[in-house]
Amino acid sequence: MKDVLSPECGSPNVRHLTDAYLLRYPVLKEDGTLGLLECDTLEYDAFFECPDCGHRPTEAELISAAV
C-alpha cells in the first residue's frame, strides 16, 4: 500500500470523516417563544479532509497524490 498525502499541502494526515446531520424543526412553545424540536436522521455526508490545511480533496485527487 502507498501513503496518501494531501494534494494541497503534502501532509500525511488526511482522514475520512462521516458527518451526520442533526435536524431541528422550529416549534412555538406554550410561553410564546420559539423552540427547536430535534429529530433523528439517516442523512449524512462522507468526505476526506486534511486537518493541517483544511482542504477537502476528492478521491481522484487523493489517488493522484499517493506516493
PDB file of N, CA and C in Angstrom:
ATOM      1  N   MET A   1       0.839  -1.176   0.000  1.00  0.00           N
ATOM      2  CA  MET A   1       0.000   0.000   0.000  1.00  0.00           C
ATOM      3  C   MET A   1       0.881   1.235   0.000  1.00  0.00           C
ATOM      4  N   LYS A   2       0.329   2.315  -0.525  1.00  0.00           N
ATOM      5  CA  LYS A   2       1.055   3.579  -0.577  1.00  0.00           C
ATOM      6  C   LYS A   2       0.391   4.598   0.337  1.00  0.00           C
ATOM      7  N   ASP A   3       1.206   5.489   0.896  1.00  0.00           N
ATOM      8  CA  ASP A   3       0.664   6.574   1.710  1.00  0.00           C
ATOM      9  C   ASP A   3      -0.013   7.597   0.804  1.00  0.00           C
ATOM     10  N   VAL A   4      -1.062   8.183   1.318  1.00  0.00           N
ATOM     11  CA  VAL A   4      -1.775   9.232   0.594  1.00  0.00           C
ATOM     12  C   VAL A   4      -1.499  10.552   1.284  1.00  0.00           C
ATOM     13  N   LEU A   5      -1.094  11.539   0.513  1.00  0.00           N
ATOM     14  CA  LEU A   5      -0.785  12.863   1.052  1.00  0.00           C
ATOM     15  C   LEU A   5      -1.833  13.865   0.600  1.00  0.00           C
ATOM     16  N   SER A   6      -1.974  14.923   1.363  1.00  0.00           N
ATOM     17  CA  SER A   6      -2.870  15.999   0.960  1.00  0.00           C
ATOM     18  C   SER A   6      -2.339  16.633  -0.318  1.00  0.00           C
ATOM     19  N   PRO A   7      -3.150  16.718  -1.372  1.00  0.00           N
ATOM     20  CA  PRO A   7      -2.684  17.332  -2.608  1.00  0.00           C
ATOM     21  C   PRO A   7      -2.458  18.834  -2.454  1.00  0.00           C
ATOM     22  N   GLU A   8      -2.982  19.423  -1.404  1.00  0.00           N
ATOM     23  CA  GLU A   8      -2.851  20.864  -1.179  1.00  0.00           C
ATOM     24  C   GLU A   8      -1.551  21.215  -0.466  1.00  0.00           C
ATOM     25  N   CYS A   9      -1.251  20.508   0.648  1.00  0.00           N
ATOM     26  CA  CYS A   9      -0.082  20.880   1.465  1.00  0.00           C
ATOM     27  C   CYS A   9       0.941  19.757   1.629  1.00  0.00           C
ATOM     28  N   GLY A  10       0.628  18.544   1.159  1.00  0.00           N
ATOM     29  CA  GLY A  10       1.559  17.428   1.273  1.00  0.00           C
ATOM     30  C   GLY A  10       1.532  16.713   2.614  1.00  0.00           C
ATOM     31  N   SER A  11       0.605  17.064   3.481  1.00  0.00           N
ATOM     32  CA  SER A  11       0.518  16.438   4.803  1.00  0.00           C
ATOM     33  C   SER A  11       0.093  14.971   4.682  1.00  0.00           C
ATOM     34  N   PRO A  12       0.660  14.098   5.530  1.00  0.00           N
ATOM     35  CA  PRO A  12       0.245  12.699   5.534  1.00  0.00           C
ATOM     36  C   PRO A  12      -0.967  12.448   6.450  1.00  0.00           C
ATOM     37  N   ASN A  13      -1.557  13.491   6.997  1.00  0.00           N
ATOM     38  CA  ASN A  13      -2.627  13.354   7.989  1.00  0.00           C
ATOM     39  C   ASN A  13      -4.036  13.401   7.420  1.00  0.00           C
ATOM     40  N   VAL A  14      -4.207  13.092   6.140  1.00  0.00           N
ATOM     41  CA  VAL A  14      -5.545  13.110   5.539  1.00  0.00           C
ATOM     42  C   VAL A  14      -6.409  12.059   6.220  1.00  0.00           C
ATOM     43  N   ARG A  15      -7.654  12.408   6.484  1.00  0.00           N
ATOM     44  CA  ARG A  15      -8.561  11.475   7.148  1.00  0.00           C
ATOM     45  C   ARG A  15      -9.920  11.469   6.452  1.00  0.00           C
ATOM     46  N   HIS A  16     -10.674  10.419   6.695  1.00  0.00           N
ATOM     47  CA  HIS A  16     -12.022  10.300   6.139  1.00  0.00           C
ATOM     48  C   HIS A  16     -13.003  10.572   7.266  1.00  0.00           C
ATOM     49  N   LEU A  17     -13.977  11.421   7.005  1.00  0.00           N
ATOM     50  CA  LEU A  17     -14.951  11.800   8.025  1.00  0.00           C
ATOM     51  C   LEU A  17     -16.358  11.485   7.549  1.00  0.00           C
ATOM     52  N   THR A  18     -17.190  11.106   8.470  1.00  0.00           N
ATOM     53  CA  THR A  18     -18.619  10.962   8.212  1.00  0.00           C
ATOM     54  C   THR A  18     -19.317  11.948   9.135  1.00  0.00           C
ATOM     55  N   ASP A  19     -20.046  12.865   8.555  1.00  0.00           N
ATOM     56  CA  ASP A  19     -20.685  13.943   9.295  1.00  0.00           C
ATOM     57  C   ASP A  19     -22.193  13.734   9.245  1.00  0.00           C
ATOM     58  N   ALA A  20     -22.795  13.363  10.367  1.00  0.00           N
ATOM     59  CA  ALA A  20     -24.238  13.148  10.419  1.00  0.00           C
ATOM     60  C   ALA A  20     -24.952  14.466  10.711  1.00  0.00           C
ATOM     61  N   TYR A  21     -26.070  14.624  10.087  1.00  0.00           N
ATOM     62  CA  TYR A  21     -26.874  15.829  10.321  1.00  0.00           C
ATOM     63  C   TYR A  21     -27.826  15.600  11.487  1.00  0.00           C
ATOM     64  N   LEU A  22     -27.975  16.617  12.305  1.00  0.00           N
ATOM     65  CA  LEU A  22     -28.994  16.616  13.348  1.00  0.00           C
ATOM     66  C   LEU A  22     -30.035  17.630  12.908  1.00  0.00           C
ATOM     67  N   LEU A  23     -31.228  17.141  12.631  1.00  0.00           N
ATOM     68  CA  LEU A  23     -32.282  18.030  12.161  1.00  0.00           C
ATOM     69  C   LEU A  23     -33.033  18.621  13.343  1.00  0.00           C
ATOM     70  N   ARG A  24     -33.302  19.896  13.268  1.00  0.00           N
ATOM     71  CA  ARG A  24     -34.102  20.588  14.288  1.00  0.00           C
ATOM     72  C   ARG A  24     -35.182  21.378  13.569  1.00  0.00           C
ATOM     73  N   TYR A  25     -36.396  21.206  14.028  1.00  0.00           N
ATOM     74  CA  TYR A  25     -37.520  21.921  13.444  1.00  0.00           C
ATOM     75  C   TYR A  25     -38.009  22.975  14.432  1.00  0.00           C
ATOM     76  N   PRO A  26     -38.309  24.194  13.949  1.00  0.00           N
ATOM     77  CA  PRO A  26     -38.810  25.229  14.855  1.00  0.00           C
ATOM     78  C   PRO A  26     -40.247  24.914  15.283  1.00  0.00           C
ATOM     79  N   VAL A  27     -40.507  25.139  16.556  1.00  0.00           N
ATOM     80  CA  VAL A  27     -41.855  24.971  17.117  1.00  0.00           C
ATOM     81  C   VAL A  27     -42.147  26.166  18.015  1.00  0.00           C
ATOM     82  N   LEU A  28     -43.414  26.489  18.145  1.00  0.00           N
ATOM     83  CA  LEU A  28     -43.827  27.562  19.038  1.00  0.00           C
ATOM     84  C   LEU A  28     -44.192  26.947  20.382  1.00  0.00           C
ATOM     85  N   LYS A  29     -43.473  27.341  21.428  1.00  0.00           N
ATOM     86  CA  LYS A  29     -43.707  26.800  22.758  1.00  0.00           C
ATOM     87  C   LYS A  29     -44.908  27.481  23.396  1.00  0.00           C
ATOM     88  N   GLU A  30     -45.413  26.891  24.474  1.00  0.00           N
ATOM     89  CA  GLU A  30     -46.606  27.399  25.155  1.00  0.00           C
ATOM     90  C   GLU A  30     -46.423  28.820  25.674  1.00  0.00           C
ATOM     91  N   ASP A  31     -45.200  29.200  26.014  1.00  0.00           N
ATOM     92  CA  ASP A  31     -44.956  30.545  26.526  1.00  0.00           C
ATOM     93  C   ASP A  31     -44.783  31.576  25.407  1.00  0.00           C
ATOM     94  N   GLY A  32     -44.960  31.158  24.154  1.00  0.00           N
ATOM     95  CA  GLY A  32     -44.883  32.075  23.020  1.00  0.00           C
ATOM     96  C   GLY A  32     -43.498  32.248  22.439  1.00  0.00           C
ATOM     97  N   THR A  33     -42.519  31.531  22.969  1.00  0.00           N
ATOM     98  CA  THR A  33     -41.166  31.621  22.428  1.00  0.00           C
ATOM     99  C   THR A  33     -40.930  30.498  21.411  1.00  0.00           C
ATOM    100  N   LEU A  34     -39.908  30.691  20.631  1.00  0.00           N
ATOM    101  CA  LEU A  34     -39.559  29.710  19.619  1.00  0.00           C
ATOM    102  C   LEU A  34     -38.636  28.662  20.220  1.00  0.00           C
ATOM    103  N   GLY A  35     -38.914  27.409  19.948  1.00  0.00           N
ATOM    104  CA  GLY A  35     -38.068  26.318  20.405  1.00  0.00           C
ATOM    105  C   GLY A  35     -37.662  25.457  19.226  1.00  0.00           C
ATOM    106  N   LEU A  36     -36.776  24.511  19.468  1.00  0.00           N
ATOM    107  CA  LEU A  36     -36.320  23.608  18.417  1.00  0.00           C
ATOM    108  C   LEU A  36     -36.593  22.171  18.835  1.00  0.00           C
ATOM    109  N   LEU A  37     -37.226  21.424  17.945  1.00  0.00           N
ATOM    110  CA  LEU A  37     -37.536  20.025  18.170  1.00  0.00           C
ATOM    111  C   LEU A  37     -36.549  19.202  17.376  1.00  0.00           C
ATOM    112  N   GLU A  38     -35.765  18.346  18.065  1.00  0.00           N
ATOM    113  CA  GLU A  38     -34.747  17.541  17.399  1.00  0.00           C
ATOM    114  C   GLU A  38     -35.351  16.255  16.852  1.00  0.00           C
ATOM    115  N   CYS A  39     -34.925  15.896  15.652  1.00  0.00           N
ATOM    116  CA  CYS A  39     -35.389  14.673  15.003  1.00  0.00           C
ATOM    117  C   CYS A  39     -34.192  13.871  14.521  1.00  0.00           C
ATOM    118  N   ASP A  40     -34.298  12.555  14.602  1.00  0.00           N
ATOM    119  CA  ASP A  40     -33.239  11.689  14.088  1.00  0.00           C
ATOM    120  C   ASP A  40     -33.243  11.719  12.565  1.00  0.00           C
ATOM    121  N   THR A  41     -32.102  11.457  12.004  1.00  0.00           N
ATOM    122  CA  THR A  41     -31.989  11.423  10.551  1.00  0.00           C
ATOM    123  C   THR A  41     -30.976  10.385  10.122  1.00  0.00           C
ATOM    124  N   LEU A  42     -31.136   9.900   8.936  1.00  0.00           N
ATOM    125  CA  LEU A  42     -30.169   8.986   8.347  1.00  0.00           C
ATOM    126  C   LEU A  42     -29.323   9.711   7.310  1.00  0.00           C
ATOM    127  N   GLU A  43     -29.488  11.020   7.210  1.00  0.00           N
ATOM    128  CA  GLU A  43     -28.743  11.803   6.232  1.00  0.00           C
ATOM    129  C   GLU A  43     -27.353  12.119   6.777  1.00  0.00           C
ATOM    130  N   TYR A  44     -26.357  11.976   5.906  1.00  0.00           N
ATOM    131  CA  TYR A  44     -25.002  12.286   6.314  1.00  0.00           C
ATOM    132  C   TYR A  44     -24.143  12.586   5.097  1.00  0.00           C
ATOM    133  N   ASP A  45     -23.015  13.199   5.339  1.00  0.00           N
ATOM    134  CA  ASP A  45     -22.000  13.435   4.318  1.00  0.00           C
ATOM    135  C   ASP A  45     -20.758  12.648   4.700  1.00  0.00           C
ATOM    136  N   ALA A  46     -20.080  12.108   3.725  1.00  0.00           N
ATOM    137  CA  ALA A  46     -18.806  11.434   3.946  1.00  0.00           C
ATOM    138  C   ALA A  46     -17.786  12.125   3.048  1.00  0.00           C
ATOM    139  N   PHE A  47     -16.642  12.492   3.623  1.00  0.00           N
ATOM    140  CA  PHE A  47     -15.652  13.241   2.857  1.00  0.00           C
ATOM    141  C   PHE A  47     -14.265  13.035   3.436  1.00  0.00           C
ATOM    142  N   PHE A  48     -13.274  13.376   2.639  1.00  0.00           N
ATOM    143  CA  PHE A  48     -11.880  13.372   3.072  1.00  0.00           C
ATOM    144  C   PHE A  48     -11.511  14.797   3.462  1.00  0.00           C
ATOM    145  N   GLU A  49     -10.625  14.931   4.460  1.00  0.00           N
ATOM    146  CA  GLU A  49     -10.204  16.267   4.890  1.00  0.00           C
ATOM    147  C   GLU A  49      -8.794  16.203   5.462  1.00  0.00           C
ATOM    148  N   CYS A  50      -8.022  17.227   5.189  1.00  0.00           N
ATOM    149  CA  CYS A  50      -6.695  17.371   5.780  1.00  0.00           C
ATOM    150  C   CYS A  50      -6.812  18.310   6.978  1.00  0.00           C
ATOM    151  N   PRO A  51      -6.514  17.837   8.191  1.00  0.00           N
ATOM    152  CA  PRO A  51      -6.619  18.704   9.358  1.00  0.00           C
ATOM    153  C   PRO A  51      -5.556  19.807   9.383  1.00  0.00           C
ATOM    154  N   ASP A  52      -4.486  19.635   8.618  1.00  0.00           N
ATOM    155  CA  ASP A  52      -3.418  20.634   8.620  1.00  0.00           C
ATOM    156  C   ASP A  52      -3.756  21.864   7.786  1.00  0.00           C
ATOM    157  N   CYS A  53      -4.366  21.654   6.599  1.00  0.00           N
ATOM    158  CA  CYS A  53      -4.665  22.806   5.736  1.00  0.00           C
ATOM    159  C   CYS A  53      -6.161  23.029   5.521  1.00  0.00           C
ATOM    160  N   GLY A  54      -6.997  22.041   5.940  1.00  0.00           N
ATOM    161  CA  GLY A  54      -8.443  22.184   5.793  1.00  0.00           C
ATOM    162  C   GLY A  54      -8.988  21.795   4.426  1.00  0.00           C
ATOM    163  N   HIS A  55      -8.112  21.408   3.517  1.00  0.00           N
ATOM    164  CA  HIS A  55      -8.552  21.042   2.165  1.00  0.00           C
ATOM    165  C   HIS A  55      -9.369  19.761   2.203  1.00  0.00           C
ATOM    166  N   ARG A  56     -10.448  19.718   1.415  1.00  0.00           N
ATOM    167  CA  ARG A  56     -11.280  18.522   1.298  1.00  0.00           C
ATOM    168  C   ARG A  56     -11.101  17.943  -0.107  1.00  0.00           C
ATOM    169  N   PRO A  57     -10.099  17.096  -0.283  1.00  0.00           N
ATOM    170  CA  PRO A  57      -9.807  16.559  -1.615  1.00  0.00           C
ATOM    171  C   PRO A  57     -10.828  15.513  -2.054  1.00  0.00           C
ATOM    172  N   THR A  58     -10.958  15.390  -3.363  1.00  0.00           N
ATOM    173  CA  THR A  58     -11.794  14.335  -3.927  1.00  0.00           C
ATOM    174  C   THR A  58     -10.990  13.036  -3.921  1.00  0.00           C
ATOM    175  N   GLU A  59     -11.676  11.936  -4.170  1.00  0.00           N
ATOM    176  CA  GLU A  59     -10.991  10.651  -4.229  1.00  0.00           C
ATOM    177  C   GLU A  59      -9.967  10.642  -5.369  1.00  0.00           C
ATOM    178  N   ALA A  60     -10.306  11.263  -6.489  1.00  0.00           N
ATOM    179  CA  ALA A  60      -9.375  11.327  -7.621  1.00  0.00           C
ATOM    180  C   ALA A  60      -8.113  12.109  -7.262  1.00  0.00           C
ATOM    181  N   GLU A  61      -8.262  13.194  -6.507  1.00  0.00           N
ATOM    182  CA  GLU A  61      -7.089  13.970  -6.079  1.00  0.00           C
ATOM    183  C   GLU A  61      -6.187  13.134  -5.173  1.00  0.00           C
ATOM    184  N   LEU A  62      -6.807  12.343  -4.285  1.00  0.00           N
ATOM    185  CA  LEU A  62      -6.031  11.512  -3.366  1.00  0.00           C
ATOM    186  C   LEU A  62      -5.280  10.410  -4.103  1.00  0.00           C
ATOM    187  N   ILE A  63      -5.916   9.845  -5.100  1.00  0.00           N
ATOM    188  CA  ILE A  63      -5.249   8.785  -5.869  1.00  0.00           C
ATOM    189  C   ILE A  63      -4.012   9.347  -6.570  1.00  0.00           C
ATOM    190  N   SER A  64      -4.149  10.536  -7.134  1.00  0.00           N
ATOM    191  CA  SER A  64      -3.004  11.123  -7.818  1.00  0.00           C
ATOM    192  C   SER A  64      -1.940  11.628  -6.858  1.00  0.00           C
ATOM    193  N   ALA A  65      -2.274  11.819  -5.576  1.00  0.00           N
ATOM    194  CA  ALA A  65      -1.314  12.301  -4.583  1.00  0.00           C
ATOM    195  C   ALA A  65      -0.654  11.167  -3.807  1.00  0.00           C
ATOM    196  N   ALA A  66      -0.990   9.918  -4.127  1.00  0.00           N
ATOM    197  CA  ALA A  66      -0.395   8.785  -3.424  1.00  0.00           C
ATOM    198  C   ALA A  66       1.079   8.659  -3.797  1.00  0.00           C
ATOM    199  N   VAL A  67       1.906   8.352  -2.797  1.00  0.00           N
ATOM    200  CA  VAL A  67       3.348   8.197  -3.038  1.00  0.00           C
ATOM    201  C   VAL A  67       3.812   6.808  -2.674  1.00  0.00           C
TER     202      VAL A  67
END
